[in-house]
Coordinates of C-alpha atoms and ligand atoms in Angstrom, one line a residue:
Chain A
M166 CA 3.4 -1.4 -17.7
M167 CA 6.0 1.2 -16.7
V168 CA 3.8 1.0 -13.3
I169 CA 5.4 -1.7 -12.1
E170 CA 8.8 0.1 -11.1
L171 CA 6.5 1.3 -8.1
W172 CA 6.4 -2.6 -6.4
R173 CA 9.9 -3.5 -8.3
R174 CA 11.7 -0.5 -6.7
P175 CA 10.0 0.7 -3.7
G176 CA 12.7 2.5 -2.0
R177 CA 12.6 5.0 -4.7
L178 CA 9.1 5.6 -3.1
A179 CA 8.8 5.3 0.1
G180 CA 10.7 8.3 1.0
V181 CA 8.0 10.5 -0.9
T182 CA 5.1 8.5 0.0
V183 CA 6.5 8.9 3.8
T184 CA 6.9 12.5 3.8
M185 CA 3.4 12.7 2.1
T186 CA 1.6 10.6 4.5
A187 CA 3.2 13.0 7.6
L188 CA 1.5 16.2 5.7
A189 CA -1.9 13.7 4.8
A190 CA -2.0 13.2 8.2
L191 CA -1.5 17.0 9.3
A192 CA -4.1 18.2 7.0
V193 CA -6.6 15.5 8.4
I194 CA -5.8 15.9 11.6
L195 CA -6.3 19.9 11.6
V196 CA -9.4 19.2 9.7
S197 CA -10.6 17.0 12.2
L198 CA -9.7 19.7 14.9
S199 CA -11.7 21.9 12.8
S200 CA -14.8 20.0 12.4
G201 CA -14.6 19.0 16.6
L202 CA -14.2 22.9 17.4
W203 CA -16.6 23.6 15.3
A204 CA -19.4 21.7 16.8
G205 CA -17.5 22.6 20.3
A206 CA -18.0 26.7 19.5
T207 CA -21.6 26.5 17.3
G208 CA -23.3 23.4 18.0
A209 CA -25.7 24.2 20.3
I210 CA -27.1 26.6 17.7
G211 CA -26.2 24.6 14.8
R212 CA -28.6 21.8 16.2
S213 CA -31.0 24.2 16.8
S214 CA -34.5 23.8 15.6
A215 CA -34.7 27.5 14.7
D216 CA -34.2 28.8 11.1
E217 CA -33.5 32.2 11.5
F218 CA -32.0 34.7 14.1
A219 CA -32.6 38.3 14.7
F220 CA -30.1 40.7 16.1
S221 CA -30.1 44.2 17.7
R222 CA -29.6 47.0 14.7
D223 CA -26.5 47.9 16.6
S224 CA -25.6 44.8 17.6
L225 CA -23.1 44.0 14.4
G226 CA -24.3 40.4 14.6
S227 CA -22.9 40.0 17.9
F228 CA -24.4 37.7 20.6
A229 CA -23.2 40.2 23.4
R230 CA -24.1 43.3 22.1
S231 CA -28.2 42.3 20.7
R232 CA -30.9 43.1 23.1
F233 CA -34.4 43.2 22.3
P234 CA -37.1 43.7 25.1
L235 CA -39.2 39.9 25.2
T236 CA -42.5 42.3 24.2
E237 CA -41.5 42.3 20.8
L238 CA -41.8 38.4 20.4
A239 CA -45.4 38.6 19.6
R240 CA -45.2 41.2 16.6
V241 CA -42.6 38.8 15.4
A242 CA -44.5 35.7 15.7
R243 CA -47.7 36.9 13.8
L244 CA -45.7 37.4 10.7
P245 CA -46.3 35.9 7.2
G246 CA -44.0 32.6 6.7
V247 CA -43.2 32.7 10.9
R248 CA -44.2 29.3 12.5
A249 CA -43.0 30.1 15.5
A250 CA -40.6 32.6 17.4
G251 CA -38.5 32.0 20.2
A252 CA -35.8 34.3 22.2
L253 CA -32.3 33.0 23.3
G254 CA -30.0 34.8 25.8
T255 CA -26.5 33.5 26.1
L256 CA -23.7 34.2 29.0
T257 CA -20.5 32.1 29.5
T258 CA -19.6 31.9 33.4
A259 CA -18.5 29.2 36.0
M260 CA -20.2 27.5 38.6
S261 CA -19.3 26.0 41.4
L262 CA -19.9 22.3 41.9
P263 CA -19.6 20.8 45.7
H264 CA -15.9 19.3 44.7
Q265 CA -14.8 21.9 41.7
T266 CA -15.9 24.4 39.6
V267 CA -16.9 24.7 35.5
D268 CA -17.0 26.5 33.5
V269 CA -20.4 26.7 31.6
A270 CA -22.5 28.2 28.7
V271 CA -25.9 29.4 30.4
M272 CA -28.8 29.7 27.6
G273 CA -32.1 31.4 28.3
S274 CA -34.3 29.6 26.3
Q275 CA -38.6 29.9 26.3
F276 CA -38.7 26.0 25.7
S277 CA -42.3 26.4 23.9
G278 CA -40.4 28.4 21.0
P279 CA -37.9 27.4 18.0
G280 CA -33.6 27.1 19.2
A281 CA -34.6 25.4 23.0
P282 CA -34.0 21.9 23.3
P283 CA -36.5 19.8 22.3
A284 CA -36.4 17.5 25.7
A285 CA -35.1 16.6 28.8
L286 CA -33.7 13.0 28.6
P287 CA -33.5 11.9 31.9
G288 CA -35.3 14.6 33.9
R289 CA -37.4 17.4 32.5
L290 CA -36.4 21.3 31.6
P291 CA -37.2 23.8 34.2
R292 CA -41.0 25.3 34.5
A293 CA -41.7 29.1 34.9
G294 CA -41.0 30.7 37.6
E295 CA -38.4 28.3 38.6
D296 CA -34.5 28.9 38.8
A297 CA -33.4 25.4 37.7
A298 CA -31.4 24.4 34.8
A299 CA -31.9 21.3 32.6
V300 CA -27.7 20.8 31.9
D301 CA -25.6 19.3 28.9
V302 CA -24.7 15.5 29.8
A303 CA -21.6 16.0 29.1
L304 CA -21.3 17.9 32.8
R305 CA -22.0 14.5 34.4
A306 CA -18.5 13.9 33.9
D307 CA -18.2 16.5 36.2
G308 CA -20.4 14.8 38.8
V309 CA -23.4 16.6 37.9
R310 CA -26.4 14.7 38.9
L311 CA -30.4 15.1 38.9
G312 CA -31.2 17.1 41.9
S313 CA -27.3 18.8 42.3
W314 CA -27.0 22.7 42.6
L315 CA -25.2 24.8 40.3
R316 CA -23.6 27.9 42.0
P317 CA -23.0 30.8 39.8
L318 CA -19.5 32.8 40.8
A319 CA -20.7 36.0 39.9
G320 CA -23.9 35.8 42.3
G321 CA -27.3 35.3 40.8
P322 CA -29.6 32.4 42.0
R323 CA -28.4 28.9 42.5
L324 CA -29.8 26.1 40.0
R325 CA -31.3 23.3 40.5
V326 CA -30.9 20.6 37.8
T327 CA -33.6 19.2 37.0
G328 CA -32.7 17.5 33.7
F329 CA -30.1 16.5 30.6
V330 CA -30.0 17.4 27.5
A331 CA -27.9 16.5 24.5
A332 CA -27.8 19.9 23.3
G333 CA -24.6 20.6 22.4
Q334 CA -21.6 23.3 23.0
F335 CA -21.7 26.5 23.1
E336 CA -18.2 28.6 22.8
L337 CA -16.6 24.9 23.6
L338 CA -18.5 25.0 26.7
P339 CA -21.4 22.5 27.9
T340 CA -24.6 24.2 28.1
V341 CA -26.8 24.9 30.7
W342 CA -30.3 25.7 30.0
T343 CA -32.4 28.3 31.6
S344 CA -35.6 30.0 31.6
L345 CA -34.7 33.6 30.3
A346 CA -35.8 34.8 33.7
T347 CA -32.9 33.2 35.1
W348 CA -30.4 34.0 32.3
Q349 CA -31.5 37.6 32.6
A350 CA -30.7 37.4 36.6
L351 CA -27.4 35.7 36.0
S352 CA -26.1 38.3 33.3
A353 CA -27.6 41.2 35.8
A354 CA -25.4 39.5 38.4
A355 CA -22.2 39.0 36.3
Q356 CA -22.5 42.6 34.3
P357 CA -24.1 44.9 36.0
E358 CA -23.9 47.1 33.5
S359 CA -25.8 45.1 31.0
S360 CA -29.0 44.8 33.3
S361 CA -32.2 45.7 32.4
S362 CA -35.5 46.8 34.6
V363 CA -37.3 45.1 31.6
P364 CA -37.6 41.3 30.4
V365 CA -35.0 40.6 27.7
A366 CA -33.8 38.2 25.5
Q367 CA -30.0 38.9 23.3
V368 CA -31.3 37.0 19.8
L369 CA -35.0 36.6 18.5
T370 CA -35.2 32.8 16.7
V371 CA -37.5 32.1 14.1
S372 CA -38.7 29.0 12.4
L373 CA -40.3 28.9 9.0
T374 CA -43.6 27.8 7.4
A375 CA -43.2 24.8 4.8
R376 CA -43.8 27.8 2.4
A377 CA -41.8 30.3 3.6
R378 CA -39.8 32.5 1.1
Q379 CA -36.7 32.6 3.5
R380 CA -35.3 36.0 2.3
Q381 CA -39.0 37.3 2.3
V382 CA -39.4 36.7 5.9
Q383 CA -35.7 38.2 6.9
D384 CA -36.9 41.2 5.4
E385 CA -40.0 41.4 7.3
V386 CA -38.4 40.0 10.6
S387 CA -36.2 42.6 10.0
A388 CA -38.5 46.0 9.4
A389 CA -40.5 44.5 12.2
L390 CA -37.9 45.0 14.6
G391 CA -36.9 48.3 13.4
G392 CA -33.8 46.6 10.9
A393 CA -32.5 44.2 12.8
T394 CA -29.8 41.7 11.3
V395 CA -32.2 38.6 10.3
I396 CA -29.2 35.8 9.1
G397 CA -29.5 31.8 8.7
R398 CA -28.7 29.4 11.1
D399 CA -25.7 28.8 9.1
Q400 CA -24.5 31.8 9.5
A401 CA -25.6 32.1 13.3
M402 CA -22.6 29.7 13.6
L403 CA -20.5 32.0 12.1
A404 CA -21.4 35.0 14.7
V405 CA -20.9 33.0 17.7
P406 CA -17.4 34.4 19.3
G407 CA -14.8 32.9 17.9
A408 CA -16.1 30.7 16.2
A409 CA -15.2 32.8 12.3
A410 CA -12.2 33.4 13.7
M411 CA -10.7 29.9 14.3
R412 CA -12.2 28.8 11.3
T413 CA -10.2 31.1 9.1
T414 CA -7.5 30.1 11.3
I415 CA -7.3 26.1 10.5
A416 CA -8.2 26.8 7.3
E417 CA -5.0 28.6 6.6
L418 CA -3.2 26.0 8.1
I419 CA -4.9 23.5 6.1
A420 CA -3.7 25.0 3.0
A421 CA -0.1 25.8 4.3
V422 CA -0.1 21.9 4.7
L423 CA -1.7 20.9 1.1
G424 CA 1.0 24.1 -0.2
V425 CA 3.6 22.0 1.2
A426 CA 2.6 19.0 0.0
A427 CA 2.1 20.4 -3.1
A428 CA 5.6 21.5 -3.3
V429 CA 6.9 17.8 -2.1
C430 CA 5.2 16.7 -5.0
A431 CA 7.0 19.3 -7.4
L432 CA 10.1 19.0 -5.9
F433 CA 9.5 15.1 -6.2
S434 CA 8.4 14.6 -9.7
A435 CA 11.5 16.9 -10.5
L436 CA 14.0 15.4 -9.1
Q437 CA 12.3 11.8 -10.8
A438 CA 12.4 14.2 -14.0
A439 CA 15.9 15.0 -13.6
E440 CA 17.2 11.9 -12.8
R441 CA 15.9 9.9 -15.2
R442 CA 16.1 12.0 -18.3
A443 CA 18.6 9.3 -20.6
E444 CA 15.5 7.1 -19.5
L445 CA 13.0 8.6 -20.3
A446 CA 14.6 10.2 -23.9
R447 CA 15.1 6.4 -24.5
L448 CA 11.8 5.5 -24.3
R449 CA 10.5 8.8 -26.1
A450 CA 13.2 7.5 -29.1
L451 CA 11.7 3.9 -29.0
G452 CA 8.1 5.4 -29.5
A453 CA 6.2 6.2 -26.4
S454 CA 4.3 9.2 -26.8
A455 CA 4.3 12.1 -24.6
R456 CA 1.0 11.7 -23.0
R457 CA 2.2 7.6 -21.8
L458 CA 5.1 8.8 -20.6
G459 CA 3.1 11.8 -18.8
M460 CA 0.1 9.4 -17.6
T461 CA 3.4 6.7 -16.1
L462 CA 5.3 9.9 -14.3
L463 CA 1.7 11.0 -12.8
A464 CA 1.0 7.3 -11.9
Q465 CA 4.1 7.0 -10.0
T466 CA 3.2 10.4 -7.9
G467 CA -0.1 9.9 -7.9
I468 CA -0.6 5.9 -6.2
P469 CA 1.9 7.4 -3.7
A470 CA 0.1 10.2 -2.9
I471 CA -2.9 7.7 -2.5
L472 CA -1.1 5.5 0.0
A473 CA -0.5 8.5 1.8
V474 CA -3.6 9.9 2.1
G475 CA -5.2 6.0 3.0
A476 CA -2.2 5.6 5.7
A477 CA -2.9 9.1 7.1
F478 CA -6.6 8.5 7.4
L479 CA -6.1 5.4 9.6
L480 CA -3.3 6.9 11.6
T481 CA -5.7 9.8 12.9
A482 CA -8.5 6.9 13.6
A483 CA -6.1 5.4 15.8
L484 CA -4.7 8.8 17.4
L485 CA -8.9 9.7 17.4
A486 CA -9.8 6.5 19.4
A487 CA -7.0 6.8 21.4
A488 CA -7.7 10.4 22.6
P489 CA -9.7 11.4 25.5
P490 CA -13.8 12.1 24.9
Q491 CA -13.7 15.5 25.7
F492 CA -11.0 16.2 22.9
P493 CA -12.3 18.5 20.2
A494 CA -12.1 16.5 17.3
A495 CA -14.0 14.8 14.9
L496 CA -14.3 13.7 11.3
P497 CA -17.4 14.0 9.8
L498 CA -16.9 11.4 6.5
P499 CA -17.2 14.4 4.1
D500 CA -14.8 16.5 5.4
A501 CA -12.8 13.3 5.2
A502 CA -13.2 12.4 1.7
G503 CA -13.0 16.3 1.0
T504 CA -9.7 16.2 2.6
G505 CA -8.6 13.4 0.9
A506 CA -9.7 14.5 -2.1
L507 CA -7.9 18.0 -2.1
I508 CA -4.7 16.6 -0.9
L509 CA -5.0 14.4 -4.1
L510 CA -6.0 17.6 -5.8
A511 CA -2.5 19.5 -4.4
A512 CA -0.6 16.1 -5.6
G513 CA -1.6 16.7 -8.9
A514 CA -1.4 20.0 -9.2
G515 CA 2.6 20.1 -8.0
A516 CA 3.3 16.8 -10.3
I517 CA 1.9 18.4 -13.3
V518 CA 4.7 20.9 -14.4
P519 CA 7.2 18.7 -13.8
V520 CA 5.7 15.5 -15.6
V521 CA 4.3 17.4 -18.4
R522 CA 8.0 18.8 -19.0
A523 CA 10.0 15.7 -18.5
A524 CA 7.5 13.9 -20.5
S525 CA 8.1 16.1 -23.2
V526 CA 12.2 15.8 -23.6
D527 CA 13.9 15.7 -27.0
P528 CA 14.4 11.7 -27.8
M529 CA 17.3 12.8 -29.9
I530 CA 19.1 13.5 -26.5
T531 CA 19.7 9.4 -26.9
M532 CA 21.9 9.9 -30.0
E533 CA 23.9 12.5 -28.4
E534 CA 24.9 10.8 -25.2
Q535 CA 26.2 7.7 -26.5
Chain B
M167 CA 1.2 3.5 -49.7
T168 CA 3.0 0.2 -49.0
A169 CA 6.3 -1.1 -50.3
E170 CA 6.6 -3.0 -53.6
P171 CA 8.5 -6.6 -52.3
N172 CA 11.3 -5.0 -54.8
E173 CA 10.8 -1.1 -53.6
A174 CA 13.5 0.1 -51.2
A175 CA 13.3 -0.3 -47.7
V176 CA 14.8 2.8 -47.1
R177 CA 15.1 5.9 -49.3
L178 CA 17.2 9.0 -48.2
T179 CA 17.6 11.8 -50.8
G180 CA 19.6 14.6 -50.6
V181 CA 19.5 15.0 -46.7
S182 CA 21.4 18.3 -45.5
K183 CA 21.4 19.0 -41.7
T184 CA 22.9 21.7 -40.0
Y185 CA 23.4 22.3 -36.0
G186 CA 23.5 25.8 -34.7
R187 CA 23.5 29.1 -37.3
G188 CA 26.5 31.4 -37.9
R189 CA 29.9 31.0 -36.5
T190 CA 28.8 28.2 -34.8
A191 CA 27.2 26.0 -37.2
V192 CA 28.0 22.1 -38.1
A193 CA 27.2 21.0 -40.9
A194 CA 26.5 17.3 -40.0
L195 CA 24.7 16.0 -42.8
R196 CA 25.5 17.3 -46.2
D197 CA 23.6 16.4 -49.0
A198 CA 23.4 13.0 -47.9
S199 CA 21.6 10.0 -50.1
L200 CA 21.3 6.0 -49.0
T201 CA 19.0 3.9 -50.3
V202 CA 18.4 0.1 -48.4
M203 CA 16.6 -3.0 -49.6
P204 CA 14.7 -4.8 -47.3
G205 CA 16.4 -7.6 -45.8
E206 CA 19.6 -6.0 -46.5
L207 CA 21.9 -4.8 -44.2
V208 CA 24.3 -1.3 -44.3
A209 CA 27.4 -0.9 -42.3
V210 CA 28.3 3.1 -41.8
M211 CA 32.1 4.3 -41.2
G212 CA 33.1 6.9 -40.5
P213 CA 36.0 9.0 -38.1
S214 CA 33.9 10.5 -34.8
G215 CA 31.8 13.8 -35.5
S216 CA 31.1 12.3 -39.0
G217 CA 27.2 12.6 -39.0
K218 CA 26.8 9.1 -38.1
S219 CA 24.4 9.2 -35.5
T220 CA 22.9 12.4 -37.3
L221 CA 22.3 9.9 -40.4
L222 CA 20.5 7.3 -37.9
A223 CA 18.3 9.8 -36.1
V224 CA 17.0 11.5 -39.6
I225 CA 15.7 7.8 -40.3
G226 CA 14.6 7.1 -36.7
G227 CA 12.4 10.4 -37.0
L228 CA 14.2 11.3 -34.6
L229 CA 15.5 14.2 -35.8
T230 CA 14.0 16.7 -39.2
P231 CA 16.3 17.4 -41.7
D232 CA 16.5 21.0 -43.4
T233 CA 16.5 19.7 -46.7
G234 CA 15.8 16.5 -48.6
T235 CA 13.2 13.4 -47.8
V236 CA 13.2 10.5 -46.2
V237 CA 11.0 7.4 -47.2
V238 CA 11.1 4.6 -45.0
G239 CA 8.9 1.7 -45.8
G240 CA 6.2 3.5 -48.0
V241 CA 5.6 6.5 -45.4
E242 CA 7.5 9.9 -46.1
V243 CA 9.2 10.7 -42.7
T244 CA 10.2 14.2 -43.1
A245 CA 6.5 15.3 -44.3
L246 CA 5.1 13.8 -40.7
S247 CA 4.5 16.1 -37.3
R248 CA 5.9 15.1 -33.9
G249 CA 3.2 13.0 -32.7
S250 CA 2.8 11.1 -36.0
R251 CA 6.9 10.6 -35.5
A252 CA 6.5 8.8 -32.2
R253 CA 4.0 6.6 -33.8
Y254 CA 6.2 6.3 -36.8
R255 CA 9.1 5.4 -34.4
A256 CA 7.5 2.8 -32.7
T257 CA 5.8 0.7 -35.4
R258 CA 8.3 1.0 -37.9
V259 CA 11.8 1.7 -36.1
G260 CA 13.9 -0.8 -34.1
F261 CA 16.7 0.8 -32.5
V262 CA 19.8 -0.4 -30.5
F263 CA 21.8 1.6 -28.7
Q264 CA 25.5 1.3 -27.8
S265 CA 24.7 0.7 -24.4
L266 CA 21.5 1.1 -21.8
N267 CA 19.1 -0.1 -24.1
L268 CA 16.9 -1.9 -21.2
V269 CA 14.5 -0.3 -18.9
P270 CA 16.4 -1.6 -16.0
F271 CA 13.4 -2.6 -13.9
L272 CA 12.0 -5.2 -16.4
T273 CA 12.6 -8.5 -17.5
A274 CA 14.1 -9.1 -20.5
R275 CA 10.7 -10.8 -21.5
E276 CA 9.0 -7.5 -20.2
N277 CA 11.5 -5.1 -22.5
L278 CA 10.3 -6.9 -25.5
L279 CA 6.5 -7.0 -24.6
L280 CA 7.0 -3.3 -23.6
M281 CA 8.2 -2.4 -27.5
A282 CA 5.0 -4.5 -28.5
S283 CA 2.8 -2.1 -26.5
L284 CA 4.5 0.9 -27.8
A285 CA 3.7 -0.8 -31.5
G286 CA 0.4 -1.9 -30.4
T287 CA 1.0 -5.2 -31.4
T288 CA -2.1 -7.4 -30.0
R289 CA -0.8 -9.1 -26.2
T290 CA -0.8 -13.1 -28.0
A291 CA 1.3 -12.1 -30.8
A292 CA 3.6 -10.0 -29.0
R293 CA 4.0 -12.9 -26.3
R294 CA 4.7 -15.7 -29.3
R295 CA 7.2 -13.6 -31.1
A296 CA 9.3 -12.5 -27.6
G297 CA 9.4 -16.2 -27.3
N298 CA 10.7 -16.9 -30.5
L299 CA 13.0 -13.7 -30.4
L300 CA 14.8 -14.4 -27.3
A301 CA 15.0 -18.6 -28.1
E302 CA 16.7 -17.4 -31.8
L303 CA 19.2 -15.1 -30.2
G304 CA 20.3 -17.8 -27.9
L305 CA 18.4 -16.6 -24.7
E306 CA 16.3 -18.9 -24.0
G307 CA 16.0 -19.7 -20.4
R308 CA 17.1 -15.9 -19.3
E309 CA 13.4 -14.3 -20.1
R310 CA 13.0 -13.7 -17.0
D311 CA 16.1 -11.8 -15.8
F312 CA 16.6 -8.3 -15.6
P313 CA 19.2 -6.9 -17.7
G314 CA 21.5 -6.2 -14.1
Q315 CA 21.5 -9.8 -14.4
L316 CA 22.8 -10.5 -18.1
S317 CA 26.1 -9.7 -19.7
G318 CA 27.0 -7.0 -21.8
G319 CA 26.5 -9.4 -24.5
E320 CA 23.0 -10.6 -23.5
Q321 CA 21.9 -7.2 -23.1
Q322 CA 22.6 -6.3 -26.6
R323 CA 21.0 -9.6 -27.9
V324 CA 17.7 -8.6 -26.0
A325 CA 18.2 -5.3 -27.3
I326 CA 18.0 -6.5 -30.9
A327 CA 15.2 -9.0 -30.2
R328 CA 13.4 -5.8 -29.2
A329 CA 14.4 -4.0 -31.6
L330 CA 12.9 -6.8 -34.2
I331 CA 9.4 -7.9 -32.1
H332 CA 6.9 -4.9 -33.9
E333 CA 8.6 -6.5 -37.1
P334 CA 9.9 -2.5 -38.4
A335 CA 10.7 -1.4 -41.8
V336 CA 14.1 -1.0 -40.7
L337 CA 16.5 -1.7 -37.7
L338 CA 19.1 1.2 -36.6
A339 CA 21.9 0.2 -34.7
D340 CA 24.3 2.7 -33.5
E341 CA 27.5 1.3 -32.4
P342 CA 25.5 -1.9 -31.0
T343 CA 28.7 -3.7 -30.4
A344 CA 31.0 -1.0 -28.4
S345 CA 30.8 -1.4 -25.1
L346 CA 31.3 -5.5 -26.1
D347 CA 35.1 -6.9 -25.9
T348 CA 36.0 -8.3 -30.1
E349 CA 34.9 -11.4 -29.3
R350 CA 31.4 -10.9 -28.5
G351 CA 31.0 -7.8 -30.2
Y352 CA 31.1 -10.0 -33.4
A353 CA 29.0 -12.8 -32.4
V354 CA 26.2 -10.0 -31.6
A355 CA 27.0 -8.2 -35.1
V356 CA 26.8 -11.9 -36.7
L357 CA 23.4 -12.3 -35.0
L358 CA 21.9 -8.9 -36.2
A359 CA 22.7 -9.3 -39.5
R360 CA 21.3 -12.8 -39.7
E361 CA 17.9 -11.3 -37.9
V362 CA 17.8 -8.9 -40.3
R363 CA 18.1 -10.9 -43.5
R364 CA 15.4 -13.7 -42.1
R365 CA 13.3 -10.9 -41.2
R366 CA 13.6 -9.0 -44.7
T367 CA 14.4 -5.8 -42.5
A368 CA 16.6 -2.8 -43.6
G369 CA 19.6 -2.6 -41.2
V370 CA 21.9 0.3 -40.7
L371 CA 25.1 -0.6 -38.6
V372 CA 26.7 2.3 -37.2
T373 CA 30.3 1.2 -36.2
H374 CA 34.0 2.0 -36.3
D375 CA 35.7 -1.5 -36.3
P376 CA 36.1 -3.3 -39.9
R377 CA 34.9 -6.6 -38.8
M378 CA 32.0 -5.8 -37.2
A379 CA 31.4 -3.7 -40.5
S380 CA 32.7 -7.1 -42.5
V381 CA 29.1 -8.8 -41.5
A382 CA 27.2 -6.2 -43.8
D383 CA 26.1 -6.4 -47.7
R384 CA 27.3 -3.2 -48.4
V385 CA 29.5 -0.6 -46.1
V386 CA 29.2 3.4 -46.8
R387 CA 31.6 5.7 -45.5
A388 CA 30.9 8.8 -43.9
A389 CA 33.3 11.9 -44.0
D390 CA 32.3 15.4 -42.6
G391 CA 29.0 14.7 -43.4
S392 CA 28.7 13.3 -47.0
L393 CA 28.4 9.7 -47.8
T394 CA 30.5 7.7 -50.3
E395 CA 29.3 4.2 -51.2
T396 CA 32.5 1.8 -51.1
A397 CA 34.0 -0.4 -53.2
D398 CA 35.1 -3.4 -50.7
A399 CA 31.9 -4.5 -50.3
K400 CA 31.4 -7.8 -48.7
A401 CA 30.5 -10.5 -51.6
G402 CA 27.5 -12.7 -51.2
Ligands
ATP163 N1 22.9 18.6 -31.0 C1 23.7 18.9 -31.0 N2 24.4 20.1 -31.4 C2 25.6 21.1 -32.2 N3 26.1 20.2 -33.1 C3 25.9 18.7 -32.4 C4 24.6 18.2 -32.2 N4 24.6 16.9 -32.3 C5 25.8 16.9 -32.7 N5 26.5 17.7 -33.5 C6 27.7 17.8 -34.2 O1 27.7 17.2 -35.6 C7 28.7 16.4 -35.9 C8 28.2 15.2 -36.7 O2 27.4 14.3 -35.3 P1 27.3 13.2 -35.0 O3 26.6 12.7 -33.6 O4 26.2 12.6 -35.9 O5 28.5 12.2 -34.9 P2 29.2 10.6 -35.5 O6 29.5 10.5 -36.6 O7 27.7 10.2 -34.5 O8 30.1 10.7 -33.9 P3 30.9 9.9 -33.3 O9 31.5 9.2 -33.9 O10 31.2 10.5 -32.1 O11 29.3 9.3 -32.6 C9 29.4 16.6 -35.0 O12 30.4 17.8 -35.6 C10 28.9 16.9 -33.9 O13 30.0 17.7 -33.1
MG164 MG1 27.7 8.3 -33.1

């Protein structure tokens, strides 16, 4: 019955609702930005059909420093638990189009092995020995069409676009999928110091058989490759340059916002409790239990917090709908639900101490203040 | 234990309460004893600081005395735990304070229903009793008014109705007419006395005003924490 107050005295709760809405919106926007940036940074790896990624021994799990001669591939493919093995090379570089220049991530692939895009739609994947590329559909917005030519600014072979793929981004750049030989030629032109006379790749990829034990296969692949670092797909996504740092930074921002939300709820509850000490003591004197008063007070912070979270989601959804399509933000449902729960948790955590203190006010002050 | 018909509703025996300790200690009640029968209204008079509010707090289970026992409606209040005392207040005690009695954002009727819900009265019974009580206290048509829309006298009448809705063993009123003018204050005191007698509730009315005390069956004087029965008890 006491919760009626929320509707009878809306002004009293408007302040905290508005503040919490702003904070919740900030948290939700940060989460959607984080999801979007994460997808942009690691999408090409995250959507990959490869289960395991092998980085060479001294690479410290970095794509750029990792190198394997392609001759190693056959050995890995024969290991127990390995269904298929493939190879991948990455290079971020600039390509010029007839009217502009775009930054892209060149992804060298065998096309047959795990980690390659499944097919080009429309068009086709490049053939062996052909300096061609199947490119991210996002590049259509830059005027790339079937048959367009991409000219690498750093030199190396020109690429004819033979198809489009929906393979996701890498390092926030649209991907351009070429053969490993083409990737190696482009890498040699862009970074002459890293050129190699034998065919190489950066990482080897593995897909597992249905019955394979992941740890065991990782160990065997590592041993076969002379102590390579072999990690699963989720770990490999964190190995994308900048991805881990970006995720940490945004997580810290979100934590800070949640902290502020908890502080706001704590302050609001404490103010409420102080202001209403006499009223609460009177209810205690009439026989309201501390538990009942506490639940009421908690509801009075919780309901505005729930309203705030709802408003924040609507606000963010509207912002995302209005944002340009390239804007790196997305709000997958599990992330959204998790964020909402975290904000409510922060609100509850902030409110709990003042609420417990207020609810256990000594009813005797009622007699003293007469 | 339930109260027999001719058993006291309130029985205080040798109750003492001292606030603080050492040189700042204040003896608010000294060896105080008091008996109130069901349907009896006792007025407590005395100068400021004589221990009147402390007496009500002890009967109402807001304060545990240092010595002595308090039995209300067959319940030994002084033996209750903290949690049980809240339950005791909700079910056996009706409080009327000097002012600011009512929850401001609830209507007159809702204030009564809130008390009934604290006491665990069923909804149907609570609604019926709320309607009857408000009507008997001359508040028909004001059920949906908020405290702010009611005059001081009307608010105190709602407070009396609220103190009775759960059929308590004792009604405790601490200067309930102090914020009203004499005329209205007296009318409220008369209503309080009438309801106490009609409902066979024990009543303890603290007041400074002899005119208000005249509605009571007995007057007890408080001085320096001691209680003395006075001879000038009102006849009939
Ligand atoms: N919490 C407390 N701490 C210390 N002393 C207190 C406390 N409450 C009351 N006292 C003291 O105890 C004595 C009795 O107080 P009490 O409030 O019972 O008097 P009272 O008769 O109700 O007075 P009044 O007519 O002014 O309301 C007073 O001297 C008062 O100062
Ligand atoms: Mg007093």
